[in-house]
Short mmCIF file of C-alpha atoms in Angstrom, two decimals:
data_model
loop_
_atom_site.label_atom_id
_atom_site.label_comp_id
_atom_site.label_asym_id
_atom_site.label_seq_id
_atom_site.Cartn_x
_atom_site.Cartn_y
_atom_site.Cartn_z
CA UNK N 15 5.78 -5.55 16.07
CA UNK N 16 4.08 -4.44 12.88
CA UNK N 17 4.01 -7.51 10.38
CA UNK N 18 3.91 -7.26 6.22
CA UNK N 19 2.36 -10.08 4.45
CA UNK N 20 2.84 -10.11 0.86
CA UNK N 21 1.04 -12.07 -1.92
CA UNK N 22 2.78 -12.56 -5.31
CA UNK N 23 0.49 -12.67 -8.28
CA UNK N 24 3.17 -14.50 -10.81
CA UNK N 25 2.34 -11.84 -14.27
CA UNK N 26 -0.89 -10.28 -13.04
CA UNK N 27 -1.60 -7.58 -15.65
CA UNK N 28 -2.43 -3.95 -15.00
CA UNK N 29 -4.67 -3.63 -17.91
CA UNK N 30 -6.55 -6.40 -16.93
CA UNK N 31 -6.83 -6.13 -12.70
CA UNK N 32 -6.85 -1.94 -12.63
CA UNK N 33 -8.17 -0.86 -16.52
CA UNK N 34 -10.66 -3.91 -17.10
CA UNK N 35 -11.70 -6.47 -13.84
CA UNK N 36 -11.24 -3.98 -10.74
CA UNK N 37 -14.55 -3.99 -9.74
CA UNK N 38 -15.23 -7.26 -10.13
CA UNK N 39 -12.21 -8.26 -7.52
CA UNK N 40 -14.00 -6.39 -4.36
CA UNK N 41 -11.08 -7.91 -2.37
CA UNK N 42 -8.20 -6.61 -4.22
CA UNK N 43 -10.23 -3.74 -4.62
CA UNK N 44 -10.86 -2.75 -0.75
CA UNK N 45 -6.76 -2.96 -0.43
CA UNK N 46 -6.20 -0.10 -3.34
CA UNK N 47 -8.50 1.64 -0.83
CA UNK N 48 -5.81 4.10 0.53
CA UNK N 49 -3.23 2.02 -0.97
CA UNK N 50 0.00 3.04 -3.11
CA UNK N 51 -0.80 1.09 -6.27
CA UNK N 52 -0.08 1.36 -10.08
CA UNK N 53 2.47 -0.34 -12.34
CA UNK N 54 5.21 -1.67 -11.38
CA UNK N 55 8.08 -1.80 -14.01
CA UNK N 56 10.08 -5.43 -14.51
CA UNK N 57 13.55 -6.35 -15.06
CA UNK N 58 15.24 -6.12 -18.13
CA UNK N 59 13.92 -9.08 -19.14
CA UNK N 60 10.32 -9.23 -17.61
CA UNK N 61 11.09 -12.70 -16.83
CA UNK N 62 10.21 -14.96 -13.77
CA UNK N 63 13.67 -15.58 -13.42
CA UNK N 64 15.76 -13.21 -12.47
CA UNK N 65 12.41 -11.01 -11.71
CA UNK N 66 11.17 -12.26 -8.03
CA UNK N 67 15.00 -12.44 -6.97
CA UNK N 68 15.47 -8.54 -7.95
CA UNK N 69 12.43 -7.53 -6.23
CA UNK N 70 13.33 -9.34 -3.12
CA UNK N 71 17.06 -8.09 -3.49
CA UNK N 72 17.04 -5.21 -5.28
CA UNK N 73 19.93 -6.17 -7.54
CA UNK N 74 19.48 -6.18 -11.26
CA UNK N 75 20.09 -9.36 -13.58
CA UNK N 76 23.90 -8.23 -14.45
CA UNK N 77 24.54 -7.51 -9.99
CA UNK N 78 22.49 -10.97 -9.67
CA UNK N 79 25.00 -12.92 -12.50
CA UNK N 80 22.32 -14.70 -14.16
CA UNK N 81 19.82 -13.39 -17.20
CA UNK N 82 17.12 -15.79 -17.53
CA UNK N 83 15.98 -19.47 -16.50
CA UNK N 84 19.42 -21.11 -18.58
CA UNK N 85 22.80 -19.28 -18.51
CA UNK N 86 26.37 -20.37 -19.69
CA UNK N 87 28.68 -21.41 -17.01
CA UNK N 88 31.61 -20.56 -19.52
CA UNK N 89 32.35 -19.88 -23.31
CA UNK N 90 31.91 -23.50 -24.05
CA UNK N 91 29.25 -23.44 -26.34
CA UNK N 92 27.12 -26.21 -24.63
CA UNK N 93 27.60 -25.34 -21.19
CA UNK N 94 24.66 -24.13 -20.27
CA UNK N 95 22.64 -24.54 -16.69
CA UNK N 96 19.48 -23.62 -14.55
CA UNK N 97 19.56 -20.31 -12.19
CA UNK N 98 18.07 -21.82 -9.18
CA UNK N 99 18.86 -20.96 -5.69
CA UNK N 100 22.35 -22.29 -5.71
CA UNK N 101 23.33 -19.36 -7.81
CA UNK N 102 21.85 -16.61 -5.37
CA UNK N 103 24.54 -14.77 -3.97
CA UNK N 104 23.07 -11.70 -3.01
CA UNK N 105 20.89 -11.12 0.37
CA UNK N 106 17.37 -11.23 0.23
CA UNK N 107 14.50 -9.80 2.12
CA UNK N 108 14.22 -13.01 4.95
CA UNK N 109 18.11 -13.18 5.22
CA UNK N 110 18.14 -9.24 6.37
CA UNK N 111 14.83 -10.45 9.04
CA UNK N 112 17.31 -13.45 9.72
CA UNK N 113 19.73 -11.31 10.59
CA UNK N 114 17.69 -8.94 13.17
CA UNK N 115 15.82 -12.10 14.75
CA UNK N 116 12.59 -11.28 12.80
CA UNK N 117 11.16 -14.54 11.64
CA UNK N 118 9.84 -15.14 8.02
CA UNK N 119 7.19 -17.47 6.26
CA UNK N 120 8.46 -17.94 2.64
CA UNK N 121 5.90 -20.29 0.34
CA UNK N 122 7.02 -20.28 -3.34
CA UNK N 123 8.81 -17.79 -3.98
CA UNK N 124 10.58 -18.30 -7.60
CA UNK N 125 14.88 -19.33 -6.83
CA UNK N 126 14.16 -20.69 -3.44
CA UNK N 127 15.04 -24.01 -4.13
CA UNK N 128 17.57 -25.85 -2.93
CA UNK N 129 16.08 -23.86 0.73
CA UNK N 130 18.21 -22.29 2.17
CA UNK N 131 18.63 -22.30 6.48
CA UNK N 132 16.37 -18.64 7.63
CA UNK N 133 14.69 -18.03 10.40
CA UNK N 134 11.12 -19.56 10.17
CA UNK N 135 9.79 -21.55 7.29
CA UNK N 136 10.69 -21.89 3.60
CA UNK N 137 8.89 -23.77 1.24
CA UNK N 138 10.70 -23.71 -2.52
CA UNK N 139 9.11 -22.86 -5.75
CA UNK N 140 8.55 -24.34 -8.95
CA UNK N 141 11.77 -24.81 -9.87
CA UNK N 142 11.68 -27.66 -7.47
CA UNK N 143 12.47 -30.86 -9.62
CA UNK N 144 10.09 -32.68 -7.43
CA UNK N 145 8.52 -33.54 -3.71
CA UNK N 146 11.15 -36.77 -3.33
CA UNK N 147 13.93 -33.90 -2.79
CA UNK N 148 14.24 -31.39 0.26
CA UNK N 149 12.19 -28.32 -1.00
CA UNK N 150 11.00 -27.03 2.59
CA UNK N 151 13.20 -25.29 5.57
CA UNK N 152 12.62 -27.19 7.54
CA UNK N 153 12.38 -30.48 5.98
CA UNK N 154 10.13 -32.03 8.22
CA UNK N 155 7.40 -29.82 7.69
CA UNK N 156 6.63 -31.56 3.97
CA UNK N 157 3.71 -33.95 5.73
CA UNK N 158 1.80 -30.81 7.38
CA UNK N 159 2.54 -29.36 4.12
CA UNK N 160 0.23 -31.65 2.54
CA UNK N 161 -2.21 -31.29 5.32
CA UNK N 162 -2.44 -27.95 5.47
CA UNK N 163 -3.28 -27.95 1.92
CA UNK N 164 -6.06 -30.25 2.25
CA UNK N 165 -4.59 -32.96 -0.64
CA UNK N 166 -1.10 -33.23 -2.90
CA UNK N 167 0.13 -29.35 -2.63
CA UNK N 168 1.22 -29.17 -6.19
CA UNK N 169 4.46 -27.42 -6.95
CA UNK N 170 3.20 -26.58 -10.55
CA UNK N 171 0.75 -27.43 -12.65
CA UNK N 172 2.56 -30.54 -15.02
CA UNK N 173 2.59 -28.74 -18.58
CA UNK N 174 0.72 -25.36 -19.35
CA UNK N 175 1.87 -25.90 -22.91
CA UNK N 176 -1.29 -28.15 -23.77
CA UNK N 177 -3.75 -28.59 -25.89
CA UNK N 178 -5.85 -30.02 -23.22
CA UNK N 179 -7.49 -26.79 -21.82
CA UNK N 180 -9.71 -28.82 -19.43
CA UNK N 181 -7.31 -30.58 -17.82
CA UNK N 182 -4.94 -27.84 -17.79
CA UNK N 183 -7.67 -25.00 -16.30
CA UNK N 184 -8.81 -28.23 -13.83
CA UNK N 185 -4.90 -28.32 -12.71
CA UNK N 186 -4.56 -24.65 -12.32
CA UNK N 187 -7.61 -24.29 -9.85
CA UNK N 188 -6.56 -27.48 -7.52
CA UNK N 189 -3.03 -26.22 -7.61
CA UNK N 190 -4.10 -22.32 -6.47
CA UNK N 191 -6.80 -23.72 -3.94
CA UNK N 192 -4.30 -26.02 -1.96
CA UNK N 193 -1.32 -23.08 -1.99
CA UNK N 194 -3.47 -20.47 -0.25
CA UNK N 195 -4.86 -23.11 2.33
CA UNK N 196 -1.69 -24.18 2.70
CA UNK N 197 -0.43 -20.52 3.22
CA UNK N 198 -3.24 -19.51 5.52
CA UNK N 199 -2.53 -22.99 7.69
CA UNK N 200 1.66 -21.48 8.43
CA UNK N 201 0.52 -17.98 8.79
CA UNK N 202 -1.32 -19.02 11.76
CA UNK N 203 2.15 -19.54 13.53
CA UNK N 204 3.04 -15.89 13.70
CA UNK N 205 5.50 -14.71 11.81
CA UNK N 206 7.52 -11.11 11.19
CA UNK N 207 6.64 -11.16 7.36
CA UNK N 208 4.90 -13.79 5.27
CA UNK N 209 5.65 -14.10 1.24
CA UNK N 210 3.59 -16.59 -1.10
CA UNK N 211 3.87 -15.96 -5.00
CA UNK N 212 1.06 -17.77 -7.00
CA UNK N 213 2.08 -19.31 -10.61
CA UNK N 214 -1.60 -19.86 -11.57
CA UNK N 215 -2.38 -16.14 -13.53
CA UNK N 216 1.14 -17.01 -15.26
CA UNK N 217 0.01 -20.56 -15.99
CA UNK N 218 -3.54 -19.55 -17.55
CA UNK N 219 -2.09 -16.65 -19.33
CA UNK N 220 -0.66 -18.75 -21.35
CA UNK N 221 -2.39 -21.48 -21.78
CA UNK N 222 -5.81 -19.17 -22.65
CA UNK N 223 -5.04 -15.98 -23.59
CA UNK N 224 -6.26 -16.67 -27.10
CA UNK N 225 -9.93 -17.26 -25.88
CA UNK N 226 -10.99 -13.58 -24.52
CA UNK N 227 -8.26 -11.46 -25.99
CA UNK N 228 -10.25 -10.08 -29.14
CA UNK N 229 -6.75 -8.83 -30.53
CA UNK N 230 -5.56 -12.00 -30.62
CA UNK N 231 -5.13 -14.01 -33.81
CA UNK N 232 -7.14 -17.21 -32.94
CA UNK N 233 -9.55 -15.42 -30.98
CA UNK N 234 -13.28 -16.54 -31.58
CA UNK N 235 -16.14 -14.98 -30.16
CA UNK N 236 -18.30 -17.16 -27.62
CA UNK N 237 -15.77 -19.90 -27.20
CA UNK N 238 -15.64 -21.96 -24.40
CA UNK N 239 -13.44 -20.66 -22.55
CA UNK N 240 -14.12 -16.92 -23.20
CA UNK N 241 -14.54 -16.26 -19.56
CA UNK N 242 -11.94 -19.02 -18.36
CA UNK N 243 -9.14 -15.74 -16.99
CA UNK N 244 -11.52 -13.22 -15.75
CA UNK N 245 -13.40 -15.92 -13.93
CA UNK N 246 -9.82 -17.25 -12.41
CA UNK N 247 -9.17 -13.16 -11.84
CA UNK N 248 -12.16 -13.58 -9.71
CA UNK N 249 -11.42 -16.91 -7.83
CA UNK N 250 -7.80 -15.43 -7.21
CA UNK N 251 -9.34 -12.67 -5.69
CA UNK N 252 -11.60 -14.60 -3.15
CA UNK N 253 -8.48 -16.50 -2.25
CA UNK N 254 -6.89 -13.09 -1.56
CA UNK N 255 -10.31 -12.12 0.42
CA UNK N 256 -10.03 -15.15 2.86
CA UNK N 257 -6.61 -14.49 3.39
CA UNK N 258 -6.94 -11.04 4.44
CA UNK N 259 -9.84 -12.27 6.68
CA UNK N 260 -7.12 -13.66 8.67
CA UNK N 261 -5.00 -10.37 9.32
CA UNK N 262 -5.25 -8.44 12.09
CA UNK N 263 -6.09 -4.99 11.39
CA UNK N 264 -2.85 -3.53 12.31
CA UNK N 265 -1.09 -5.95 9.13
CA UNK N 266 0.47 -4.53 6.26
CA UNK N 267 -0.23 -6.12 2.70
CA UNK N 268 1.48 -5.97 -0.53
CA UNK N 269 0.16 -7.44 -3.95
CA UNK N 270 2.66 -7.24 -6.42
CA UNK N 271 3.48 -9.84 -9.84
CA UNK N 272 6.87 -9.85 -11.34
CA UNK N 273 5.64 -9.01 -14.87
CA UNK N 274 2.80 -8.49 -16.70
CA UNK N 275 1.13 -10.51 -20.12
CA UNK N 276 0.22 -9.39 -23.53
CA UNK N 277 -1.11 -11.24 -26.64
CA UNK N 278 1.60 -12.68 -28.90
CA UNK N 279 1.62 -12.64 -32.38
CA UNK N 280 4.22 -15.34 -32.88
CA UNK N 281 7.38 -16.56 -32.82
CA UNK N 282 10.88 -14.72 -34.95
CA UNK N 283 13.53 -18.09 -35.44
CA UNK N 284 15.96 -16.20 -34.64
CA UNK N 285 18.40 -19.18 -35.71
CA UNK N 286 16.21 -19.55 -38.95
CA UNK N 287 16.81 -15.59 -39.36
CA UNK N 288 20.30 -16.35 -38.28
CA UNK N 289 21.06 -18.78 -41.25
CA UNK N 290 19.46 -16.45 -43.97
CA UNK N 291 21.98 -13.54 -43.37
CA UNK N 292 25.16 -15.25 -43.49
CA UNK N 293 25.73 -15.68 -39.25
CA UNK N 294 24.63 -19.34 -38.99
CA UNK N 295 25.85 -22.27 -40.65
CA UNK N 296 25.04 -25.89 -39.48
CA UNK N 297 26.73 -28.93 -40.72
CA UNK N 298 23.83 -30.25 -42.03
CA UNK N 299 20.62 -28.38 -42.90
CA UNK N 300 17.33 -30.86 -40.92
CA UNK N 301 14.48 -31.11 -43.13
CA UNK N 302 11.43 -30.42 -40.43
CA UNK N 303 11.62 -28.66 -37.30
CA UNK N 304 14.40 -29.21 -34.88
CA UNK N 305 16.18 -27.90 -31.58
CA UNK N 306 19.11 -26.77 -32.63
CA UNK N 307 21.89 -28.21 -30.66
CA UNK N 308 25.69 -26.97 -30.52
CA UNK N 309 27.15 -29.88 -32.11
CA UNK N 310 24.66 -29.26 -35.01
CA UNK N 311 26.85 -26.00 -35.90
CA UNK N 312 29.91 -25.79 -37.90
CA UNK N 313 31.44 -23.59 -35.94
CA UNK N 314 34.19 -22.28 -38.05
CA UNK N 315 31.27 -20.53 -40.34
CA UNK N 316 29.08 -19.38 -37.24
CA UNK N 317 29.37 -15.49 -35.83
CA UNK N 318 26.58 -15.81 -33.54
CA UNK N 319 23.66 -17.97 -32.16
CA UNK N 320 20.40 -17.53 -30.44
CA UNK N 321 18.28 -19.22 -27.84
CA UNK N 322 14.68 -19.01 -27.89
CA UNK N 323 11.89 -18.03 -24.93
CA UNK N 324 9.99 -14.99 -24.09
CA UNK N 325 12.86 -12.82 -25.22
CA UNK N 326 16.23 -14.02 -26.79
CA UNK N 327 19.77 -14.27 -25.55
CA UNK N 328 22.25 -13.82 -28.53
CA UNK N 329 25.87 -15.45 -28.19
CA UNK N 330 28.68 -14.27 -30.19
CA UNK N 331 31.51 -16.56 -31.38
CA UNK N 332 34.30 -14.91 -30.59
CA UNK N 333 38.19 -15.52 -31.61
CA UNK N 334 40.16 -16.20 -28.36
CA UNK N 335 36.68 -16.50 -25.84
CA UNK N 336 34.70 -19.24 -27.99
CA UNK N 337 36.87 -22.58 -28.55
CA UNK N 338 36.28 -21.92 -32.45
CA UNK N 339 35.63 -18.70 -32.03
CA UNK N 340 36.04 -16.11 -35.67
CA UNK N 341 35.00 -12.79 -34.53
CA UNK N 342 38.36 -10.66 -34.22
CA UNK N 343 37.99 -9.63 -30.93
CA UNK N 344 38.83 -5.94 -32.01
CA UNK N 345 35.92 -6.43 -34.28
CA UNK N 346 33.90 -7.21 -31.76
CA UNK N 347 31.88 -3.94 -30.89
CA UNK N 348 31.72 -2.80 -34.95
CA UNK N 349 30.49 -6.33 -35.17
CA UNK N 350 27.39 -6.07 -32.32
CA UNK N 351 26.44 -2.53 -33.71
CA UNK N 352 26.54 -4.31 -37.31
CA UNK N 353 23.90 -6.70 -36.07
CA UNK N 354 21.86 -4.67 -34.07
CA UNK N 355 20.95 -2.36 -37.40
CA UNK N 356 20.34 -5.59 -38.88
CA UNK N 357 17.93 -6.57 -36.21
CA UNK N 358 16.41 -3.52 -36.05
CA UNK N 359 15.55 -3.63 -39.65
CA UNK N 360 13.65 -7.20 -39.28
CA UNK N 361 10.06 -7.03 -40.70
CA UNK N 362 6.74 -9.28 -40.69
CA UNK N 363 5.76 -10.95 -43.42
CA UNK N 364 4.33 -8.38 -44.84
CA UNK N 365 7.41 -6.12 -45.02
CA UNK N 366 6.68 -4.05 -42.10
CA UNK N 367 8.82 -2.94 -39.36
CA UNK N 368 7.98 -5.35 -35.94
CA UNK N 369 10.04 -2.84 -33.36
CA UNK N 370 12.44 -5.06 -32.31
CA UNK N 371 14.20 -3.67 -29.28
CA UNK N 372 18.15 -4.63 -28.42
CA UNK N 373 19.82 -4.47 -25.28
CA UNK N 374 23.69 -4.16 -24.83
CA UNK N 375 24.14 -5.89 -21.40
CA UNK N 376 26.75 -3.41 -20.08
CA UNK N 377 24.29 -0.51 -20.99
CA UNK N 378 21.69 -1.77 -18.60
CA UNK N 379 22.91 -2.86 -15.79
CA UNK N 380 25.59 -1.66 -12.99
CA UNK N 381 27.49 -4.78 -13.98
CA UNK N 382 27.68 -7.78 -15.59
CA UNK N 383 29.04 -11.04 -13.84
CA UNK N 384 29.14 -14.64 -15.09
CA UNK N 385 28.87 -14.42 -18.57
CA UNK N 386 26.16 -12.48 -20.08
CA UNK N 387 24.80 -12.87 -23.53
CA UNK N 388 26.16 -10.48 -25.89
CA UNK N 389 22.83 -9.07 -26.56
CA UNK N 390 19.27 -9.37 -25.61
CA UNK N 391 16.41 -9.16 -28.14
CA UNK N 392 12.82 -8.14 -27.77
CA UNK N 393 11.54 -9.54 -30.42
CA UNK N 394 8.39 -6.76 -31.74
CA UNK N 395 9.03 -4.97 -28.17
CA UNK N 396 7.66 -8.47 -27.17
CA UNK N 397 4.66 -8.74 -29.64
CA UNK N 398 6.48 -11.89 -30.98
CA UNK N 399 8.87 -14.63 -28.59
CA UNK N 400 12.09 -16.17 -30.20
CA UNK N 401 11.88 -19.59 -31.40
CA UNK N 402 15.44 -21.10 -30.92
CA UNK N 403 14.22 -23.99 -33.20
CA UNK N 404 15.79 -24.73 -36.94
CA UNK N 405 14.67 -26.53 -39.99
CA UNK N 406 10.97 -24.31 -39.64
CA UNK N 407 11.45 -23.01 -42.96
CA UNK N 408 10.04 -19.56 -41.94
CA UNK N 409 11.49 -16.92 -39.81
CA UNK N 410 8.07 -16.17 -38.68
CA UNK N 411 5.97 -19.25 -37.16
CA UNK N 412 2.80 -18.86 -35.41
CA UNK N 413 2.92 -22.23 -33.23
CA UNK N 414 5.29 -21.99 -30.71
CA UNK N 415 8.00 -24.58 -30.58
CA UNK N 416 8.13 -25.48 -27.48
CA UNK N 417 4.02 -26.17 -27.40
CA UNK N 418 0.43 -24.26 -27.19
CA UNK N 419 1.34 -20.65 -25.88
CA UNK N 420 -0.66 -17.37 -26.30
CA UNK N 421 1.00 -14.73 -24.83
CA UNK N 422 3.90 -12.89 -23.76
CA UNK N 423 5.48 -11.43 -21.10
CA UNK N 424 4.68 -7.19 -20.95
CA UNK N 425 7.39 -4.80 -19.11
CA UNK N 426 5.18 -3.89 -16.36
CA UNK N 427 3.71 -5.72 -13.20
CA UNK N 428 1.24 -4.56 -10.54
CA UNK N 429 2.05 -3.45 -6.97
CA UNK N 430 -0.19 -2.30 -4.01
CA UNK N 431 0.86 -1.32 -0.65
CA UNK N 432 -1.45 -0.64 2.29
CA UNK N 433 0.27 -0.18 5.55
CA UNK N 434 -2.65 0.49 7.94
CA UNK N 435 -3.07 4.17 9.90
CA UNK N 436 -1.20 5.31 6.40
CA UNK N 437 -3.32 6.67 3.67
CA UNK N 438 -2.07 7.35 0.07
CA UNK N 439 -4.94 7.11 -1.81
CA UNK N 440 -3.20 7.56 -5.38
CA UNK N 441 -2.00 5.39 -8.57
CA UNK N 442 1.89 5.87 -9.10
CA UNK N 443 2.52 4.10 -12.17
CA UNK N 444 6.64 4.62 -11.75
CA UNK N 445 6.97 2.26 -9.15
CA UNK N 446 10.46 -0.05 -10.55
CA UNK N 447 10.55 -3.74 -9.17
CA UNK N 448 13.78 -2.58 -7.59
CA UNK N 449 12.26 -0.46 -4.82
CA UNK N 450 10.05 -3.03 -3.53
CA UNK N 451 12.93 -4.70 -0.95
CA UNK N 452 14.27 -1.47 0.05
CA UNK N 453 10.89 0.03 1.09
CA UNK N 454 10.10 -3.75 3.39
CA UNK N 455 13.76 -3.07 4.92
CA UNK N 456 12.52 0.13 5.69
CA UNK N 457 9.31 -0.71 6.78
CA UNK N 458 10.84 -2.81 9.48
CA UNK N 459 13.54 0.01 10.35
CA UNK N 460 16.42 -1.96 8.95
CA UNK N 461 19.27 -0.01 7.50
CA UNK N 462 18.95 -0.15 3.63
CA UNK N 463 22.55 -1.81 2.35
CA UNK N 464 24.33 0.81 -0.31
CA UNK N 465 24.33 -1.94 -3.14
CA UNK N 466 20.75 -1.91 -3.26
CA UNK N 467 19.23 -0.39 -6.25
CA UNK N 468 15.89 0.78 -5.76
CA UNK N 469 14.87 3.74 -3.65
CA UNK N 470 12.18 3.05 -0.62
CA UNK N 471 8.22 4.15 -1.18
CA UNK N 472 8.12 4.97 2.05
#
C-alpha cells in the first residue's frame, strides 16, 4: 500500500519559503524537486480555525457552520462559544481511511480535540485546554507521548503575545523539537497516512515579525533578533529533513500551511469606529481601554457590533432575531449595503483609502449554517486586524489589544506534493485549500463524496 505523510506548516509564507529562503531549506527544497508546489489559497477567512478543518474536509466555513475560533450559538447577544472538535460535523480525511480499514496517525491537527474514536492514533491540537484532560485516541498513549518526545510535549507555547522575546523564541524551539520527535517515534508503527501540523512559524510570526521585516513600522536594522524567523525557517527545515530520512522511498509527502503572514500596520476599533458613526451606543462611555462586553451596550440605540481578531465578524441587531433588536427586518439588506459603502470609505489617519474588503456570508459560501455574522471585514485587505476593544480613543491603534503582535494573516498558504515515480516539476500557484482532501481520497482510490468542494490535483 502506498502511504502519504503530510506535514502542516501552521502560516508558512510563500514569499518567504519559495521568493526569499528556498535555498537555504535544502530539505524542503529536494521535495519541490518534481513536486506540484505553489500557493495555496485559504478560506475566507485565512484563519486557523475553520482553515485546517476545510482542507481536511473540503467544506467551506458556511458547509462547516462555524467562521472563526468564537461563534454565536444563537441571537443572544452574549452567547458566544469555541469551534473545537465537538462542532465538526462533516467527515474528514482519517474518518474516510476509517472507513476503508486504512489506519491513520493524526498529531495536532487544529479542531481535533475532544479526539474523536479513528482507526490508529490521534493526538489533539492546541485547542486542548490542557494535558489533565483526554487529548489523545487512545488515551493511554499520553505517557509514551511524553517519551517519545524526549521531555513535556508542549501543546502550545503559553503566550506568543509577549514582550519577552527570549523566553518566547526559547518556548517555540523546545515546543517544535519535542513534536517532530514525538511524530517520528508513532510513525515508526506503520500507518496508511500520517498528519502533524506545527504551530511554531504561526507562533514566531507573530511574536517577531517586526525584527526582519524592513516594511514594518518598528523595524530596526541589526536588532537582535533580525535573523530570529529565517534561522527558525532553517531549523524547521532540518526537522522536516530528519523526518523524511525516515520514509521509505516509495512515500508520498505533502507540505502545506493553512495561511500565510504579512506585516501589520495596526489595528481599526471597529467598535471605536462603530460609536463615531451613529451604530454604537454604550451605556456608559469607559475612560481607558476596555473589552467591550454586551451588557456594556444600550441596546435599544445599537444597529450593529464588532468583534476583534485577524479579521472582524460584524453582528447586526436586528428587530424580531436580536432580543432588542431595531433594524426593521425589511431594512435589513438596504441597511448591510448602507454600511458596507461606509466601510469601504474608511481611511488612515492620514485620509487615505486602507482597502477594506467586505464579505456578505451568503455570497461566499454554498451555505450558511449556525448563525453567521452578518458581514466579515478585512480590515486594509488585512494590512490592519480589528481591535474589538472600546474606550481607545482612536479608531486606529498601533498596539494590539489583546498584546505584542506583528503580523497578519495573508490569503495564501504553501502546498507541495511529491508522490514518488510521478514527476511534475512546475509551480501552480491556483492550488485552493479545498482540493487538498479530495486529491488524498483520490490518492488512496477512495470515491470522492459529491459535497466536497475542491477538485483533485491528481
Amino acid at each position: 500500500m502506498t502511504k502519504l505523510v503530510v506535514i502542516g506548516l501552521d502560516c508558512a509564507t510563500p514569499q518567504l519559503v519559495f521568493d526569499k529562503w528556498l535555498d537555504e531549506l535544502p530539505n524542503i527544497k529536494s521535495v519541490i524537486d518534481d513536486a506540484l508546489y505553489g500557493k495555496m489559497v485559504s478560506t475566507i477567512p485565512p484563519i486557523t480555525v475553520p482553515a485546517w478543518t476545510a482542507m481536511m474536509t473540503s467544506h467551506d466555513p458556511g458547509m462547516l457552520g462555524f467562521y472563526g475560533f468564537r461563534n454565536r450559538k444563537s441571537y443572544g447577544y452574549d452567547d458566544l462559544y469555541f469551534a473545537n472538535a465537538n462542532y465538526v460535523k462533516a467527515k474528514t480525511i482519517w474518518n474516510y481511511l476509517s472507513r476503508n480499514r486504512m489506519s491513520s496517525l493524526i498529531m495536532g491537527v487544529p479542531q481535533t480535540y475532544p479526539p474523536k474514536p479513528l482507526n490508529g492514533v490521534l493526538i489533539a491540537s492546541f485547542l486542548t485546554p490542557n494535558k489533565d484532560v483526554q487529548f489523545t485516541w487512545p488515551d493511554d498513549i499520553k505517557a509514551e507521548l511524553d517519551q517519545a518526545a524526549e521531555g513535556d510535549y508542549i501543546i502550545d507555547v503559553d503566550d506568543f503575545r509577549t514582550d519577552d522575546k527570549d523566553k518566547l523564541l526559547k518556548s517555540i524551539y523546545v515546543m517544535t523539537e519535542r513534536r517532530f520527535k514525538a511524530f517520528r517515534h508513532f510513525l515508526k508503527k506503520d500507518f496508511d497516512f500520517a498528519m502533524m501540523v506545527e504551530m511554531g512559524i504561526d507562533r514566531i510570526h507573530h511574536g517577531f515579525w517586526r525584527f526582519f521585516d524592513k516594511d514594518h513600522r518598528l523595524y530596526e536594522p541589526g536588532n537582535k533578533y533580525e535573523n530570529a524567523i529565517k534561522d527558525y525557517y532553517r531549523y524547521v527545515d532540518s526537522e522536516v529533513g530528519e523526518t523524511l530520512k525516515q520514509l521509505d522511498k516509495d512515500t508520498s509527502v505533502i507540505i502545506v500551511s493553512d495561511h500565510g503572514a504579512k506585516t501589520m500596520h495596526g489595528a481599526i476599533c471597529i467598535n471605536e469606529w462603530f460609536q463615531q458613526e451613529g451604530y454604537l451606543t454604550l451605556k456608559e462611555q469607559p475612560k481607558e481601554q476596555t473589552r467591550l462586553k454586551m451588557d456594556m451596550i444600550d441596546w435599544e440605540k445599537t444597529s450593529c457590533w464588532g468583534e476583534g481578531g485577524y479579521y472582524s465578524r460584524i453582528f447586526f441587531n436586528v428587530k424580531g432575531r436580536e432580543p432588542q433588536g431595531v433594524i426593521p427586518q425589511d431594512e435589513y439588506e438596504s441597511f448591510r449595503n448602507q454600511l458596507i459603502a461606509k466601510l469601504e470609505a474608511m481611511t488612515d489617519e492620514n485620509g487615505n483609502l486602507i482597502n477594506n474588503r467586505i464579505f456578505k456570508p451568503e455570497e461566499i459560501y454554498r451555505e450558511c449554517k449556525n448563525i453567521p455574522p452578518d458581514l466579515i471585514l478585512y480590515p486594509g485587505n488585512l494590512d490592519w486586524r480589528s481591535a474589538g476593544s472600546v474606550g481607545t480613543g482612536s479608531i486606529h491603534i498601533y498596539e494590539n489589544d489583546t498584546g505584542p503582535d506583528d503580523a497578519n494573516h495573508a490569503q495564501e498558504g504553501i502546498f507541495i506534493w511529491r508522490i514518488p515515480g510521478k514527476k511534475w516539476d512546475k509551480r501552480e500557484d491556483t492550488i485552493s485549500i479545498y482540493d487538498i482532501a479530495p486529491s488524498i481520497l483520490k490518492f488512496y482510490g477512495i470515491d470522492i463524496p459529491e459535497n466536497m468542494i475542491g477538485k483533485p490535483l491528481i
